[in-house]
Coordinates of C-alpha atoms in Angstrom, one line a residue:
X199 CA 0.0 -0.1 -0.1
X200 CA 1.4 3.5 -0.9
X201 CA 1.8 5.9 1.9
X202 CA 0.5 9.5 1.5
X203 CA 3.2 12.0 0.3
X204 CA 1.9 14.4 3.1
X205 CA 3.1 12.2 5.7
X206 CA 6.5 13.6 7.1
X207 CA 6.7 11.8 10.0
X208 CA 9.3 8.9 9.7
X209 CA 9.1 7.6 13.2
X210 CA 7.1 7.9 16.5
X211 CA 8.5 8.3 20.1
X212 CA 6.7 5.8 22.3
X213 CA 6.1 7.4 26.0
X214 CA 5.9 4.1 27.3
X215 CA 3.9 2.4 30.2
X216 CA 5.6 4.5 32.8
X217 CA 8.1 7.0 33.5
X218 CA 9.2 5.5 36.8
X219 CA 12.2 3.5 36.7
X220 CA 11.3 1.3 39.6
X221 CA 7.9 0.4 38.1
X222 CA 9.6 -0.2 34.6
X223 CA 11.7 -2.7 36.4
X224 CA 8.9 -4.5 38.4
X225 CA 6.9 -4.5 34.9
X226 CA 10.0 -5.9 33.0
X227 CA 10.5 -8.5 35.7
X228 CA 6.8 -9.6 35.2
X229 CA 6.7 -9.8 31.7
X230 CA 10.0 -11.6 31.4
X231 CA 8.6 -14.3 34.2
X232 CA 5.4 -14.7 32.2
X233 CA 7.2 -15.1 28.9
X234 CA 9.7 -17.8 30.6
X235 CA 7.0 -19.9 32.1
X236 CA 3.7 -19.2 30.2
X237 CA 5.0 -19.0 26.8
X238 CA 6.5 -22.5 26.9
X239 CA 3.5 -23.9 28.3
X240 CA 1.4 -22.6 25.4
X241 CA 3.7 -24.1 23.1
X242 CA 3.5 -27.4 25.3
X243 CA -0.5 -27.3 24.7
X244 CA 0.2 -27.5 21.2
X245 CA 2.6 -30.3 21.1
X246 CA 0.2 -32.4 23.4
X247 CA -3.0 -32.0 21.4
X248 CA -1.0 -32.5 18.0
X249 CA 0.5 -35.6 19.6
X250 CA -2.3 -37.4 21.6
X251 CA -4.5 -39.4 19.3
X252 CA -7.2 -39.3 22.1
X253 CA -7.5 -35.5 21.7
X254 CA -8.9 -35.3 18.0
X255 CA -12.4 -33.7 19.0
X256 CA -13.2 -30.2 17.5
X257 CA -12.9 -28.7 20.9
X258 CA -9.1 -29.7 21.4
X259 CA -8.4 -28.7 17.7
X260 CA -10.0 -25.0 18.4
X261 CA -7.8 -25.1 21.5
X262 CA -4.6 -25.8 20.0
X263 CA -5.4 -23.0 17.4
X264 CA -6.2 -20.6 20.2
X265 CA -2.7 -21.4 21.9
X266 CA -1.2 -20.6 18.7
X267 CA -3.0 -17.7 18.2
X268 CA -2.3 -16.4 21.6
X269 CA 1.6 -17.2 21.3
X270 CA 1.8 -15.5 18.1
X271 CA 0.0 -12.7 19.5
X272 CA 2.1 -12.3 22.6
X273 CA 5.2 -11.5 20.3
X274 CA 3.4 -8.5 18.7
X275 CA 3.9 -6.2 21.5
X276 CA 5.8 -7.6 24.5
X277 CA 9.3 -8.4 23.2
X278 CA 10.0 -4.6 21.9
X279 CA 8.6 -3.4 25.2
X280 CA 11.1 -5.5 27.1
X281 CA 13.7 -4.0 24.8
X282 CA 12.5 -0.6 25.1
X283 CA 12.7 -0.8 28.9
X284 CA 16.5 -1.1 28.2
X285 CA 16.5 1.8 26.1
X286 CA 16.6 5.3 27.0
X287 CA 14.9 6.5 23.8
X288 CA 11.9 4.5 22.5
X289 CA 11.5 5.0 18.8
X290 CA 9.5 3.0 16.4
X291 CA 9.6 3.8 12.7
X292 CA 6.0 4.8 10.7
X293 CA 6.2 1.5 8.7
X294 CA 7.1 -0.8 11.7
X295 CA 4.5 1.2 13.6
X296 CA 1.6 0.2 10.8
X297 CA 2.9 -3.3 10.6
X298 CA 2.5 -3.7 14.5
X299 CA -0.7 -2.3 14.2
X300 CA -1.6 -4.8 11.4
X301 CA -0.6 -7.9 13.2
X302 CA -2.2 -6.7 16.5
X303 CA -5.7 -6.6 14.7
X304 CA -5.2 -9.5 12.4
X305 CA -4.5 -12.0 15.3
X306 CA -6.6 -10.2 17.9
X307 CA -9.9 -10.2 15.5
X308 CA -8.8 -13.9 14.5
X309 CA -9.0 -14.7 18.2
X310 CA -12.1 -13.0 18.7
X311 CA -13.6 -15.1 15.8
X312 CA -12.1 -18.1 17.3
X313 CA -14.1 -17.7 20.6
X314 CA -17.2 -17.3 18.7
X315 CA -16.4 -20.6 16.8
X316 CA -15.8 -22.3 20.2
X317 CA -19.2 -21.1 21.4
X318 CA -20.7 -22.5 18.4
X319 CA -19.1 -25.9 18.9
X320 CA -20.0 -26.1 22.7
X321 CA -23.9 -25.2 21.3
X322 CA -23.8 -28.0 19.1
X323 CA -22.1 -30.3 21.5
X324 CA -24.5 -29.6 24.4
X325 CA -27.8 -28.6 23.0
X326 CA -27.7 -30.7 19.5
X327 CA -25.6 -33.7 20.6
X328 CA -27.0 -35.9 17.9
X329 CA -26.2 -33.6 14.9
X330 CA -22.5 -32.8 16.4
X331 CA -20.6 -35.6 14.5
X332 CA -22.3 -34.4 11.3
X333 CA -22.2 -30.4 11.8
X334 CA -18.5 -30.4 13.4
X335 CA -16.9 -32.8 10.6
X336 CA -13.1 -32.2 10.0
X337 CA -14.2 -30.6 6.8
X338 CA -16.3 -27.7 8.7
X339 CA -13.5 -27.2 11.3
X340 CA -11.0 -26.3 8.7
X341 CA -13.5 -24.2 6.8
X342 CA -14.3 -22.4 10.2
X343 CA -10.6 -22.2 10.7
X344 CA -9.9 -20.4 7.4
X345 CA -13.1 -18.4 7.8
X346 CA -11.9 -16.9 11.3
X347 CA -8.5 -16.0 9.7
X348 CA -10.0 -14.5 6.8
X349 CA -12.4 -12.4 8.9
X350 CA -9.2 -11.3 11.0
X351 CA -7.5 -10.2 7.9
X352 CA -10.2 -8.3 6.7
X353 CA -10.9 -6.5 9.9
X354 CA -7.2 -5.5 10.1
X355 CA -6.9 -4.1 6.8
X356 CA -9.6 -2.0 7.1
X357 CA -7.8 -0.4 10.0
X358 CA -4.7 -0.2 8.1
X359 CA -6.1 1.2 5.0
X360 CA -8.0 4.2 7.1
X361 CA -4.7 4.9 8.9
X362 CA -2.7 5.1 5.6
X363 CA -5.0 7.7 4.2
X364 CA -3.9 9.9 7.1
X365 CA -1.3 12.6 6.9
X366 CA 1.1 12.8 9.9
X367 CA 3.1 16.3 10.1
X368 CA 4.0 16.0 13.8
X369 CA 4.0 16.0 16.7
X370 CA 5.2 12.3 16.7
X371 CA 5.1 11.2 20.7
X372 CA 2.6 8.2 21.0
X373 CA 1.2 8.2 24.6
X374 CA 1.5 4.4 25.0
X375 CA 3.9 1.6 24.8
X376 CA 3.0 0.1 21.5
X377 CA 1.0 1.3 18.1
X378 CA -2.5 1.0 18.3
X379 CA -5.4 2.8 16.5
X380 CA -6.5 5.4 19.4
X381 CA -3.1 6.8 19.9
X382 CA -2.0 7.0 16.2
X383 CA -5.2 8.6 14.8
X384 CA -4.8 11.5 17.4
X385 CA -1.4 12.4 15.8
X386 CA -2.9 12.8 12.4
X387 CA -2.8 16.5 11.3
X388 CA -6.3 16.6 9.9
X389 CA -9.9 16.3 10.9
X390 CA -10.2 12.5 12.1
X391 CA -13.9 12.5 13.1
X392 CA -15.2 10.5 10.2
X393 CA -12.2 8.3 10.5
X394 CA -12.8 7.7 14.4
X395 CA -16.6 7.0 13.7
X396 CA -15.4 4.2 11.1
X397 CA -12.9 2.8 13.4
X398 CA -15.5 2.6 16.4
X399 CA -17.7 0.7 14.2
X400 CA -15.2 -1.6 12.5
X401 CA -13.8 -2.5 16.2
X402 CA -15.7 -1.5 18.9
X403 CA -19.3 -2.2 17.5
X404 CA -17.9 -5.8 16.2
X405 CA -16.3 -6.4 19.5
X406 CA -19.6 -5.4 21.5
X407 CA -21.8 -7.7 19.3
X408 CA -19.4 -10.7 19.5
X409 CA -19.4 -10.3 23.5
X410 CA -23.2 -10.0 24.0
X411 CA -23.7 -12.6 21.2
X412 CA -21.2 -15.1 23.2
X413 CA -22.6 -14.4 26.5
X414 CA -26.3 -15.0 25.2
X415 CA -25.1 -18.4 23.6
X416 CA -23.3 -19.6 26.9
X417 CA -26.5 -18.4 28.7
X418 CA -28.7 -20.7 26.5
X419 CA -26.3 -23.6 27.0
X420 CA -25.9 -23.5 30.9
X421 CA -29.8 -22.9 31.2
X422 CA -29.9 -26.3 28.9
X423 CA -27.2 -27.9 30.8
X424 CA -29.0 -27.1 34.4
X425 CA -32.1 -28.7 33.2
X426 CA -30.3 -31.8 32.4
X427 CA -29.8 -35.0 34.4
X428 CA -26.6 -36.4 32.2
X429 CA -23.4 -37.6 33.6
X430 CA -21.7 -34.9 31.8
X431 CA -23.6 -32.2 33.3
X432 CA -20.5 -31.2 35.6
X433 CA -18.0 -31.4 33.0
X434 CA -20.3 -29.1 30.5
X435 CA -20.7 -26.5 33.4
X436 CA -17.0 -26.4 34.0
X437 CA -16.1 -26.1 30.1
X438 CA -18.8 -23.2 29.8
X439 CA -17.4 -21.4 32.7
X440 CA -13.7 -21.4 31.3
X441 CA -15.1 -20.1 28.3
X442 CA -17.0 -17.3 29.8
X443 CA -13.8 -16.5 31.8
X444 CA -11.7 -16.3 28.9
X445 CA -14.4 -14.1 26.9
X446 CA -14.6 -11.7 29.7
X447 CA -10.6 -11.8 30.0
X448 CA -10.6 -10.7 26.2
X449 CA -13.5 -8.6 25.3
X450 CA -13.8 -6.6 28.5
X451 CA -10.5 -4.8 28.0
X452 CA -11.3 -4.4 24.3
X453 CA -14.6 -3.0 25.0
X454 CA -13.3 -0.3 26.9
X455 CA -10.6 0.6 24.6
X456 CA -12.5 0.4 21.1
X457 CA -16.3 1.4 21.8
X458 CA -15.8 4.9 23.0
X459 CA -14.5 7.9 21.4
X460 CA -10.8 8.3 21.0
X461 CA -10.0 10.1 24.2
X462 CA -7.2 9.5 26.8
X463 CA -8.3 8.0 30.3
X464 CA -5.7 7.4 33.1
X465 CA -6.4 3.6 33.0
X466 CA -5.9 3.0 29.2
X467 CA -2.3 1.8 29.5
X468 CA -3.0 -0.3 32.3
X469 CA -5.8 -1.9 30.5
X470 CA -3.8 -2.2 27.0
X471 CA -0.8 -3.7 29.0
X472 CA -3.0 -6.5 30.4
X473 CA -4.7 -6.7 26.9
X474 CA -1.9 -7.2 24.8
X475 CA 0.8 -8.8 27.1
X476 CA -0.8 -10.6 30.0
X477 CA -4.0 -12.2 29.3
X478 CA -3.0 -13.5 25.8
X479 CA -0.4 -15.8 27.7
X480 CA -2.9 -16.9 30.2
X481 CA -6.1 -17.9 28.2
X482 CA -4.8 -21.1 26.9
X483 CA -3.3 -22.1 30.2
X484 CA -6.8 -21.4 31.9
X485 CA -8.4 -23.6 29.5
X486 CA -6.0 -26.4 30.1
X487 CA -6.0 -26.3 33.9
X488 CA -9.8 -26.9 33.6
X489 CA -9.6 -29.4 31.2
X490 CA -8.7 -33.0 32.8
X491 CA -8.2 -34.6 29.5
X492 CA -5.5 -32.3 28.4
X493 CA -4.0 -32.2 31.8
X494 CA -3.5 -36.1 31.9
X495 CA -2.0 -36.3 28.3
X496 CA 0.4 -33.4 29.1
X497 CA 1.5 -35.2 32.0
X498 CA 1.7 -38.5 30.0
X499 CA 4.1 -36.5 27.4
X500 CA 6.2 -35.1 29.9
X501 CA 6.7 -38.4 31.7
X502 CA 7.9 -39.9 28.6
X503 CA 10.3 -37.3 27.7
X504 CA 11.7 -36.6 31.1
X505 CA 12.1 -40.2 32.0
X506 CA 13.5 -41.8 28.6

């Protein structure tokens, strides 16, 4: 895509998460711990699901893809933030900023759609069990996976296309520790009212609708399960509870960031930090800790490789 000639800004200065050296050190250690412990755990989830023949159900197929998406998502912001903590001047080029913004919304949009697909999977499994093997066959699972990747790409490319049409003449200080739509738009040297409305519609409204739709679908599932006397009642309730926790962790901060006019609030940086760095690493781990089959398979996998 061609960048507008009226853009003279070649780089942005990131003001960072905090100006306090002690706070920066604390966050640096926190993120590093998350990376050294939880990120390998996400890859272990992927390897476990791919290597165990007993984990071939669509639920585990989508869980493996969630771990992959979250692991990939965690590489967009956190590594650069760790490097910036050790740098006196935090600078990102215009092109790198646009690239970061693209992948942030590409993978984030794809993950939001994946959670919708996982809700659909649970609805069919619990409310329409006789049709489950027919509806959620391998071809349908791969088609849904392709659709969510395509949906994430379309969502992100719209964001990037709107940003690329804006002229940036200065100033070039971003009030954050990474490039995202609200902060970048504020620096454009033109009226951005229409662009902001389009951005809110593309990100905010879509996020809110997905969130409400997911809550409604899981409410239906929980009501259906509570009225059942089957042996799998507790397991189904546990699975749905886990999914709802992930939905709240992901969509709560996203709604706070994207469903309002692009104005600065004191909590913006903290919410963005948890949304882009902490929660993506935790999501698959929360799923795994509440899934007995995956935990058992993971223990067998580790015992084979550790004691062989």
